[in-house]
mmCIF file of C-alpha atoms in Angstrom:
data_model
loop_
_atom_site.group_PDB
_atom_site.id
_atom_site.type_symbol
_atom_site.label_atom_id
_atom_site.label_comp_id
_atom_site.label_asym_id
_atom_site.label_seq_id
_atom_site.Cartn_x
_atom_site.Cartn_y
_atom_site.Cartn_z
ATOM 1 C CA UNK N 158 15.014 9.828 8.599
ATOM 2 C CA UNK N 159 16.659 6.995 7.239
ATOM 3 C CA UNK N 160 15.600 3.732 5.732
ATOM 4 C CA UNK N 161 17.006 1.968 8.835
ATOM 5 C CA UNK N 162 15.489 3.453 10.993
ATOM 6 C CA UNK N 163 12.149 3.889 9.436
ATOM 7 C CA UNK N 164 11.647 0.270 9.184
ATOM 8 C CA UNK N 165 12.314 -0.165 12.292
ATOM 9 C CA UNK N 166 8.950 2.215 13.753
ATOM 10 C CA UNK N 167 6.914 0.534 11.114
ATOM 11 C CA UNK N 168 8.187 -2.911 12.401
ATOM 12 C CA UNK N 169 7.308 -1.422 16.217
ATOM 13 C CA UNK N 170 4.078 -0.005 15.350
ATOM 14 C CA UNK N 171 2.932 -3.026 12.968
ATOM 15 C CA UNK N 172 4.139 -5.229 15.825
ATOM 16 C CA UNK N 173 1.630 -3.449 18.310
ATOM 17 C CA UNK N 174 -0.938 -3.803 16.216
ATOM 18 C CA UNK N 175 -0.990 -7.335 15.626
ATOM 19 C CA UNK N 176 -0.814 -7.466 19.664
ATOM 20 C CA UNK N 177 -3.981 -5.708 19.744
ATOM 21 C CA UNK N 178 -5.947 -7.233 16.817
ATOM 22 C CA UNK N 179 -5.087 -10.973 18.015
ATOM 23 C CA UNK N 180 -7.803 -10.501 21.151
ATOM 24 C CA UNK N 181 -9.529 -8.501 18.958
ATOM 25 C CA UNK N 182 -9.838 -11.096 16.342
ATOM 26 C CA UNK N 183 -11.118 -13.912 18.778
ATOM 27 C CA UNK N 184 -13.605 -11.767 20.514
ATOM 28 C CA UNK N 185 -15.300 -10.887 17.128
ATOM 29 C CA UNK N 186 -14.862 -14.731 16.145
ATOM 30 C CA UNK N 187 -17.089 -15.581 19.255
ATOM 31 C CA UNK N 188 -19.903 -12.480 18.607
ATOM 32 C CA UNK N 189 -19.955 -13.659 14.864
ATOM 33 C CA UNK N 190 -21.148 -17.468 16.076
ATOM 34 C CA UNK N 191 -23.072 -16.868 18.657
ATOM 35 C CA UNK N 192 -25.239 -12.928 16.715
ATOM 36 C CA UNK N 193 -24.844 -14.545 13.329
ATOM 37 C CA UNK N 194 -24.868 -11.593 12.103
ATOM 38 C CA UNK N 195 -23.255 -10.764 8.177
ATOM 39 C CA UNK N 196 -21.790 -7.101 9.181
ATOM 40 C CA UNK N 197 -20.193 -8.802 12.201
ATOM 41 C CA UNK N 198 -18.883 -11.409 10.269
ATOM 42 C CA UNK N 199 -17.682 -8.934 7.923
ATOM 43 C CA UNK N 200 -15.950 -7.409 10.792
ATOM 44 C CA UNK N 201 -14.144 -10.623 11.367
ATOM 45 C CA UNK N 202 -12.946 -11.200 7.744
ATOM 46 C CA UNK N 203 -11.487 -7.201 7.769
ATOM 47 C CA UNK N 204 -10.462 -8.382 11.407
ATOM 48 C CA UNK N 205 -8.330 -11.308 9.877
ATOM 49 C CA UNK N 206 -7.077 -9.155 6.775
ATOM 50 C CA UNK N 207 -5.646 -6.915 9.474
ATOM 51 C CA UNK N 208 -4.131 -9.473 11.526
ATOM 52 C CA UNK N 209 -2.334 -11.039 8.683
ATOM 53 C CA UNK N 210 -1.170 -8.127 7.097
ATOM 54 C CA UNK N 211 0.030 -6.600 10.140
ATOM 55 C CA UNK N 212 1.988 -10.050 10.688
ATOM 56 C CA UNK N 213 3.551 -9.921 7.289
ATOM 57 C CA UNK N 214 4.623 -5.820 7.729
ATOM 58 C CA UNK N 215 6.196 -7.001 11.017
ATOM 59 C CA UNK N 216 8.466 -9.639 9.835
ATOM 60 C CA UNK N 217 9.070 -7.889 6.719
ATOM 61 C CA UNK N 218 10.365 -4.078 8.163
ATOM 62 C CA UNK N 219 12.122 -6.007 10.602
ATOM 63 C CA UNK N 220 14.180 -7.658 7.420
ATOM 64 C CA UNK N 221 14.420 -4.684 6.103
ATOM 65 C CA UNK N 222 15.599 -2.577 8.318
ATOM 66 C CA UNK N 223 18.682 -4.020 8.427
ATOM 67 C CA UNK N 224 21.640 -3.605 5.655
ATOM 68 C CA UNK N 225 20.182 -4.900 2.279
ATOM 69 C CA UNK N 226 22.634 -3.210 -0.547
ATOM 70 C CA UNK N 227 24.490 -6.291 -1.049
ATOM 71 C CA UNK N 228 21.477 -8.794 -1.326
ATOM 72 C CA UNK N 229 19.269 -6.243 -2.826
ATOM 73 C CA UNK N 230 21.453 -4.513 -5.381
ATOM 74 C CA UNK N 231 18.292 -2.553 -7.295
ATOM 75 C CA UNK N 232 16.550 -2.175 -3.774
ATOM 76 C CA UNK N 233 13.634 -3.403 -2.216
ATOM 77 C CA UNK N 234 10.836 -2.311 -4.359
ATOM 78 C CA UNK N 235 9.873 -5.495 -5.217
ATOM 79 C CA UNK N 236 9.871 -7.203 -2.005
ATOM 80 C CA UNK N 237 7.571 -3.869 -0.850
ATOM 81 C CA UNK N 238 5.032 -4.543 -3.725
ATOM 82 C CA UNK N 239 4.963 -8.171 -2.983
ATOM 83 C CA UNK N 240 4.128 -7.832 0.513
ATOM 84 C CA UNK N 241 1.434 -5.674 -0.294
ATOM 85 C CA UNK N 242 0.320 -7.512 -3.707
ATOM 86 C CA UNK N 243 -0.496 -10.830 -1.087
ATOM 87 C CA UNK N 244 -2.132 -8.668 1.762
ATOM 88 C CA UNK N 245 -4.034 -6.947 -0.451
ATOM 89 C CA UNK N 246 -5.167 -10.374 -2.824
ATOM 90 C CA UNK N 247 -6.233 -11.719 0.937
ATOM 91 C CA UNK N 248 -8.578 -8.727 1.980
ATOM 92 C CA UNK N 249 -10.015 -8.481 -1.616
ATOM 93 C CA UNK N 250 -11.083 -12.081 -1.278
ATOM 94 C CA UNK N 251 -12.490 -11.890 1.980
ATOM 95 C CA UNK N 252 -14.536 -8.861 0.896
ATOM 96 C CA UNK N 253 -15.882 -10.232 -2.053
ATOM 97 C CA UNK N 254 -17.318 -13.464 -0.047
ATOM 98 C CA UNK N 255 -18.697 -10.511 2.274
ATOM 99 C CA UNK N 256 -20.739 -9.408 -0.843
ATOM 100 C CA UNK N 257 -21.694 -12.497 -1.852
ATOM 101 C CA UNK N 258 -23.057 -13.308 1.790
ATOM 102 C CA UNK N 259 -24.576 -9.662 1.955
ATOM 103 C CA UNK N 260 -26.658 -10.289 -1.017
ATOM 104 C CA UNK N 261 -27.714 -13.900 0.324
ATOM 105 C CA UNK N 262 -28.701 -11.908 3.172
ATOM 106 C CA UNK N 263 -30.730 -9.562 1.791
ATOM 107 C CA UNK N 264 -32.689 -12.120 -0.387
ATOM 108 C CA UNK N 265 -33.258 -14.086 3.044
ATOM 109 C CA UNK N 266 -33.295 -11.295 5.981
ATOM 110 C CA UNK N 267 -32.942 -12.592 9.488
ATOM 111 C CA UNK N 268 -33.969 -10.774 12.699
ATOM 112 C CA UNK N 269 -30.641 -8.834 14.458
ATOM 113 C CA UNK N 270 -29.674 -10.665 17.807
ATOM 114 C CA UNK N 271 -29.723 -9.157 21.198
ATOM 115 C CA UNK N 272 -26.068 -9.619 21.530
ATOM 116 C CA UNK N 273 -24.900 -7.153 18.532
ATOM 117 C CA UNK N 274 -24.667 -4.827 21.782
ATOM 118 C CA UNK N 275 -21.767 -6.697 23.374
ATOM 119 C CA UNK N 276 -20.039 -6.115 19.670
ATOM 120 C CA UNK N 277 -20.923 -2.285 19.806
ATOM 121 C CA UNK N 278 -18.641 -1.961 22.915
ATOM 122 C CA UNK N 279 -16.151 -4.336 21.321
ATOM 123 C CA UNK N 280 -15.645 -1.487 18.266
ATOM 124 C CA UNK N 281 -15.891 1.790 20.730
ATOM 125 C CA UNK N 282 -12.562 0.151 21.835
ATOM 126 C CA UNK N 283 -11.551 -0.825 18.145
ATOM 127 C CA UNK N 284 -11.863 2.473 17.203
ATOM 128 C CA UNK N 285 -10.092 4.173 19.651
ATOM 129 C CA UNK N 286 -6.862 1.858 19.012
ATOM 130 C CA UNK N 287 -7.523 2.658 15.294
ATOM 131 C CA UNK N 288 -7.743 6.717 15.470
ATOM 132 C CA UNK N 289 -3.899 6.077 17.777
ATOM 133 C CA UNK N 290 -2.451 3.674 15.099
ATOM 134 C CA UNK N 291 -3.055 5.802 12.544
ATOM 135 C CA UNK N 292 -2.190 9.048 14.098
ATOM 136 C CA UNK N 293 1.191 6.937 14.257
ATOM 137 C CA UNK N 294 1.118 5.584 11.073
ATOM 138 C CA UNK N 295 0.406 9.124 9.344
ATOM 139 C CA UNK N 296 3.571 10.471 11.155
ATOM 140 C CA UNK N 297 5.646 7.477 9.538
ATOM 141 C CA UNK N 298 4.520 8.248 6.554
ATOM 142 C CA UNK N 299 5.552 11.671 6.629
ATOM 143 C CA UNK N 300 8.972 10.996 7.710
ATOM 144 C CA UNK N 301 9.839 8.181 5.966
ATOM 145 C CA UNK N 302 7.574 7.786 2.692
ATOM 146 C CA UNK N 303 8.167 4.532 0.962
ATOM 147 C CA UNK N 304 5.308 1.718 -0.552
ATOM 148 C CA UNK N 305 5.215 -0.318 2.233
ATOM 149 C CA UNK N 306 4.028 2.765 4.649
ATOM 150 C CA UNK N 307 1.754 4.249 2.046
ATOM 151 C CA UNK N 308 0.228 1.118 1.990
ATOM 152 C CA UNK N 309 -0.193 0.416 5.614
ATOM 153 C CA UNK N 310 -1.250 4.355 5.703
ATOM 154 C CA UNK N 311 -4.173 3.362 3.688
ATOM 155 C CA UNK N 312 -4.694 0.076 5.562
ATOM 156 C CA UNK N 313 -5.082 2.311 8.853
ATOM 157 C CA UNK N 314 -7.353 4.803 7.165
ATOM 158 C CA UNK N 315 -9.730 1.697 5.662
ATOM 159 C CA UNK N 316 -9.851 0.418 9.204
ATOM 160 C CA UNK N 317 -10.531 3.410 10.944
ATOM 161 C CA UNK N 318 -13.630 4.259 8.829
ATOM 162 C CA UNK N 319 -14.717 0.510 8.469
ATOM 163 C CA UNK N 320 -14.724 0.038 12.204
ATOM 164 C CA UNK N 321 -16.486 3.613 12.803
ATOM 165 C CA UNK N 322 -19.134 3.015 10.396
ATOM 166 C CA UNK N 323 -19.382 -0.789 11.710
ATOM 167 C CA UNK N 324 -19.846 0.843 15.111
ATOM 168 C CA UNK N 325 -22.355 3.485 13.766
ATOM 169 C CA UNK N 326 -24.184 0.645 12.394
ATOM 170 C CA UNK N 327 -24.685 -1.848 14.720
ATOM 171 C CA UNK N 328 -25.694 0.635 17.497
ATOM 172 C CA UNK N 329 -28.654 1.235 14.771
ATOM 173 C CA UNK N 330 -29.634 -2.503 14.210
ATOM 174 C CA UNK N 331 -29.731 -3.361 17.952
ATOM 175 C CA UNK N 332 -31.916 0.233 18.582
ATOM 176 C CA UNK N 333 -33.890 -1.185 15.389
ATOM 177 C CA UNK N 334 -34.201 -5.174 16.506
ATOM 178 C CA UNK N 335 -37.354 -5.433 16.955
ATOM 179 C CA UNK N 336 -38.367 -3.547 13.510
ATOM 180 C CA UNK N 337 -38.310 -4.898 9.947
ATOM 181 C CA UNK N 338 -35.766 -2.603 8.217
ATOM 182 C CA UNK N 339 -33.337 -3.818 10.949
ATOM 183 C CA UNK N 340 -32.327 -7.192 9.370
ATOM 184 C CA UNK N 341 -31.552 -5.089 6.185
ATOM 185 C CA UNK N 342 -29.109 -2.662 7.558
ATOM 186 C CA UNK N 343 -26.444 -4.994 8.009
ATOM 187 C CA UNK N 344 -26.077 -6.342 4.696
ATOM 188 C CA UNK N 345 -26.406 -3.477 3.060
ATOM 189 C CA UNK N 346 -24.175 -0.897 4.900
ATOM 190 C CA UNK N 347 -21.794 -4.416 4.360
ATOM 191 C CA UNK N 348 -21.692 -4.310 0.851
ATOM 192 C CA UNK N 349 -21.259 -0.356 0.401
ATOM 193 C CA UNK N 350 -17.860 -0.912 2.502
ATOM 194 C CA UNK N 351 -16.841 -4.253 0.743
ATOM 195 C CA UNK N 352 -16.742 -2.425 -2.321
ATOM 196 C CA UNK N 353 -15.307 1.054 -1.077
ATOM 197 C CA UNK N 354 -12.415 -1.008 0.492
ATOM 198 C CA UNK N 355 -12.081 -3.446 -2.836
ATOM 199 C CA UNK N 356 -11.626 -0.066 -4.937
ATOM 200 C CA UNK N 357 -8.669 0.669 -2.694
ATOM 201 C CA UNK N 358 -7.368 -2.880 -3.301
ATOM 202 C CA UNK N 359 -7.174 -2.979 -6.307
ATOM 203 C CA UNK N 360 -5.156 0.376 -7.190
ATOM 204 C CA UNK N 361 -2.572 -0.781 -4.548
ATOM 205 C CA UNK N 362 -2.958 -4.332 -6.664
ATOM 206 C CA UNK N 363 -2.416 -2.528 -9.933
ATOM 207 C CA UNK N 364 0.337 -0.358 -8.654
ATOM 208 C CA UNK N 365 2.047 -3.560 -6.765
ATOM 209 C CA UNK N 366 1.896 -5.110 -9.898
ATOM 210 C CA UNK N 367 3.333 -2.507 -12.597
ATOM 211 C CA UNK N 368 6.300 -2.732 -10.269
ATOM 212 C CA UNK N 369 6.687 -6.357 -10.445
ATOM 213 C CA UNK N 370 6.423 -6.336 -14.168
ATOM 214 C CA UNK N 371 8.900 -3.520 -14.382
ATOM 215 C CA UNK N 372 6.317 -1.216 -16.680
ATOM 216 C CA UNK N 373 8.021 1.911 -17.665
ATOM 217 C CA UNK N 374 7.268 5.535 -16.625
ATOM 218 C CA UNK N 375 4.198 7.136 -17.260
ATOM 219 C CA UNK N 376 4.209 8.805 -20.786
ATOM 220 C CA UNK N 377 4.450 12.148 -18.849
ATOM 221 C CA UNK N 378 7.749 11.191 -17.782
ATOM 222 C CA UNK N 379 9.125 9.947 -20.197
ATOM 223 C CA UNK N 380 8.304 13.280 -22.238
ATOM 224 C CA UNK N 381 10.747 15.201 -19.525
ATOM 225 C CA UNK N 382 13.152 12.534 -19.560
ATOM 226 C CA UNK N 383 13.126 13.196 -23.445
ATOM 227 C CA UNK N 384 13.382 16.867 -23.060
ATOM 228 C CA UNK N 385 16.035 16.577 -21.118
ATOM 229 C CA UNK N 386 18.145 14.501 -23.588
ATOM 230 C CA UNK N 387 17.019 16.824 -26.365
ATOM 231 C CA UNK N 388 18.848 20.016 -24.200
ATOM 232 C CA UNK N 389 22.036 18.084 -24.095
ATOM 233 C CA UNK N 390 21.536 16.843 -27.424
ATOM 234 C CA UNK N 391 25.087 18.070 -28.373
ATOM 235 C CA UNK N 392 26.954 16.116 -25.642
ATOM 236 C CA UNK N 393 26.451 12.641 -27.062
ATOM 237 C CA UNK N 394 26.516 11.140 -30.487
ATOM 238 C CA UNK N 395 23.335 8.820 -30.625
ATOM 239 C CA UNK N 396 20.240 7.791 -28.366
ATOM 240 C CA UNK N 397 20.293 3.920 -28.453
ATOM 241 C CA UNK N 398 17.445 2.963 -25.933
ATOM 242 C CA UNK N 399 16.094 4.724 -23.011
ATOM 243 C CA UNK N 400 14.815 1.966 -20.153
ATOM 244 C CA UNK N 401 12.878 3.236 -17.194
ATOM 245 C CA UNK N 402 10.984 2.034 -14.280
ATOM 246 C CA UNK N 403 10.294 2.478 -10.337
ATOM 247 C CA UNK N 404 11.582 0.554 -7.717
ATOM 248 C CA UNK N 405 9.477 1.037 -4.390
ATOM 249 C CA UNK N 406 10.048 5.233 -4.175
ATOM 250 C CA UNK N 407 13.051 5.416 -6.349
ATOM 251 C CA UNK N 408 12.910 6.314 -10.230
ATOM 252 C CA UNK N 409 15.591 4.039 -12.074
ATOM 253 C CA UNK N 410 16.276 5.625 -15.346
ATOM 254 C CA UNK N 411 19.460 3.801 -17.516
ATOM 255 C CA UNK N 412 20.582 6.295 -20.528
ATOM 256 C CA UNK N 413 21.931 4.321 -23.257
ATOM 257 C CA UNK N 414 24.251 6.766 -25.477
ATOM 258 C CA UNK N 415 27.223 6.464 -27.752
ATOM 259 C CA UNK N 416 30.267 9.213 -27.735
ATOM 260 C CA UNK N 417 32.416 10.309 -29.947
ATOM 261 C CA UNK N 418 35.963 8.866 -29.877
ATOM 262 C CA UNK N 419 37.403 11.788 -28.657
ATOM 263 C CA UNK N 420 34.883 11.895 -25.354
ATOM 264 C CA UNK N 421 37.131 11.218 -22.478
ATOM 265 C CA UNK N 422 35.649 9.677 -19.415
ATOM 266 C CA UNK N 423 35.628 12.676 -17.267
ATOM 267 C CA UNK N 424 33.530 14.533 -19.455
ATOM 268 C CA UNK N 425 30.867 11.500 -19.683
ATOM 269 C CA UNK N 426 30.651 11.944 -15.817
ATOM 270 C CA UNK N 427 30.478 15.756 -16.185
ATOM 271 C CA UNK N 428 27.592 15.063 -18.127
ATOM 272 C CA UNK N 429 25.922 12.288 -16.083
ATOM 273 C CA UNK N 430 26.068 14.693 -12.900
ATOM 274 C CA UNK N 431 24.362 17.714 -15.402
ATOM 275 C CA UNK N 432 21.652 15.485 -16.197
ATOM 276 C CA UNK N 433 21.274 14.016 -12.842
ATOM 277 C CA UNK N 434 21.083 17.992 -11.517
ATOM 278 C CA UNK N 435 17.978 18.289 -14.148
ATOM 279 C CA UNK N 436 16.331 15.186 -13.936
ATOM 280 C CA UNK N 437 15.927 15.840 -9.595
ATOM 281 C CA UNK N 438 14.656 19.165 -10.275
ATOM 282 C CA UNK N 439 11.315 17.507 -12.117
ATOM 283 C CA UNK N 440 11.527 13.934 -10.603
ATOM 284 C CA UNK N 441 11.478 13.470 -7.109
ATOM 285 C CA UNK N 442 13.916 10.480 -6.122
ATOM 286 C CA UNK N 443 15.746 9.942 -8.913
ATOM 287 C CA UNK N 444 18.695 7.808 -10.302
ATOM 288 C CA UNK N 445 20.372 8.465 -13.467
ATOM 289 C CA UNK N 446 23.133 5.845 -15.180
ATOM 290 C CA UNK N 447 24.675 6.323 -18.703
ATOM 291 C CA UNK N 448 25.288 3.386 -20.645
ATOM 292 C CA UNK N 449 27.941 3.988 -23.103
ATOM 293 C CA UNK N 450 27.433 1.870 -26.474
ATOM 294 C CA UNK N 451 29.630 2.248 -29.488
ATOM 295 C CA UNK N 452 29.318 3.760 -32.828
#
């Protein structure tokens, strides 16, 4: 599939579900003020971290799906990383305010209200929107694997299993109103998924971020590029610098060699294609450019 047109069903499907999580979203708003609940109002800050995340994906896959070599000469890693970096920083705050409320809650435990049950049919219908969204989302990410579906892959997957367990949980507090351990289950189920969901924010953070920063290749890969370079080690003349980093999918590695004066051009682009043959057989999207310095 191409980059076109795999932006374009990860605008479509990011489009449909902000349509769905905008009722959602002021339903939950209501149930949180009037249960006052903490895992419901949890439910409304993951609720919001979905709605504005799924706003940003849609206007950004709808930019990019259309021609960007000319504005974006080194692609559109970046902008991917960014995107995520700021939906990402958004959820990560929400959920740590959820722990701090959790533990507030815990230290001060309220009775459940009658009306969680109005909330448990609420998320029967979340999660059956969630389990189709990410059937879809799985099959974009199979056919079209960049960083802005693998995020949104793992976006789908966190809400899935935060509005299942949600669900799971809040059928057992209104079963277990009227007993003691029943104002404890909220705050405590809330902080186990705060913190399962933070982990997950902050490796996309991290990984957002290395890309921003342009931090070079593992030390793994650098060892093959440098294995490579040592089997054509008679083609060239001296190793000045080696530069490497990603760019959304795509491995940018820039060669920078010196020739001997008799090295015609030809046989520098001989070369480049050799090492370009190698470097895709042990790194997956790959680009290869020789700089060519002087003695």
């Amino acid at each position: 599939m191409s980059n076109k047109s795999g932006y374009k069903k990860q605008q479509n499907l990011s489009f449909a579900q902000f349509l769905a999580e905008t009722p959602s979203f002021v339903v939950i708003l209501l149930s949180a003020v009037l249960s006052r609940t903490i895992l419901v109002f949890v439910d409304l800050l993951d609720s919001f971290g979905n709605l504005f995340r799924t706003g940003i994906v849609t206007i950004l896959s709808k930019k990019l799906s259309k021609d960007l070599r000319y504005e974006y000469n080194y692609g559109v890693g970046k902008l991917e990383a960014l995107a995520s970096l700021i939906c990402d920083s958004i959820v990560f705050f929400c959920l740590l305010l959820t722990i701090g409320l959790s533990i507030q809650s815990i230290i001060f435990p309220e009775q459940p209200s009658n009306l969680i049950i109005v909330v448990v049919g609420i998320k029967v219908i979340n999660v059956c929107f969630d389990i189709a969204f990410f059937s879809k989302q799985r099959k974009i990410l199979k056919i079209h694997n960049s960083a802005i579906s693998e995020t949104n892959y793992a976006a789908a997957l966190a809400a899935l299993l935060f509005d299942s367990v949600t669900l799971i949980s809040l059928l057992a507090m209104w079963l277990l109103r009227n007993n003691l351990i029943g104002g404890y289950i909220s705050p405590v189920i809330s902080i186990f998924i705060a913190i399962y969901l933070m982990v997950g924010c902050v490796k996309r953070t991290k990984s957002a971020i290395e890309e921003l920063t342009d931090k070079t290749l593992p030390e793994d890969m650098q060892m093959k590029i440098l294995n490579i370079l040592v089997r054509f080690y008679n083609s060239y003349s001296t190793i000045y610098s080696v530069n490497s980093r990603k760019s959304g999918d795509i491995v940018l590695i820039d060669l920078h060699l010196s020739f001997e004066k008799s090295t015609n051009f030809e046989e520098i682009a001989k070369l480049k294609k050799q090492m370009q043959d190698e470097f895709d057989k042990q790194i997956d999207n790959c680009i290869v450019n020789i700089i060519v310095g002087n003695e």
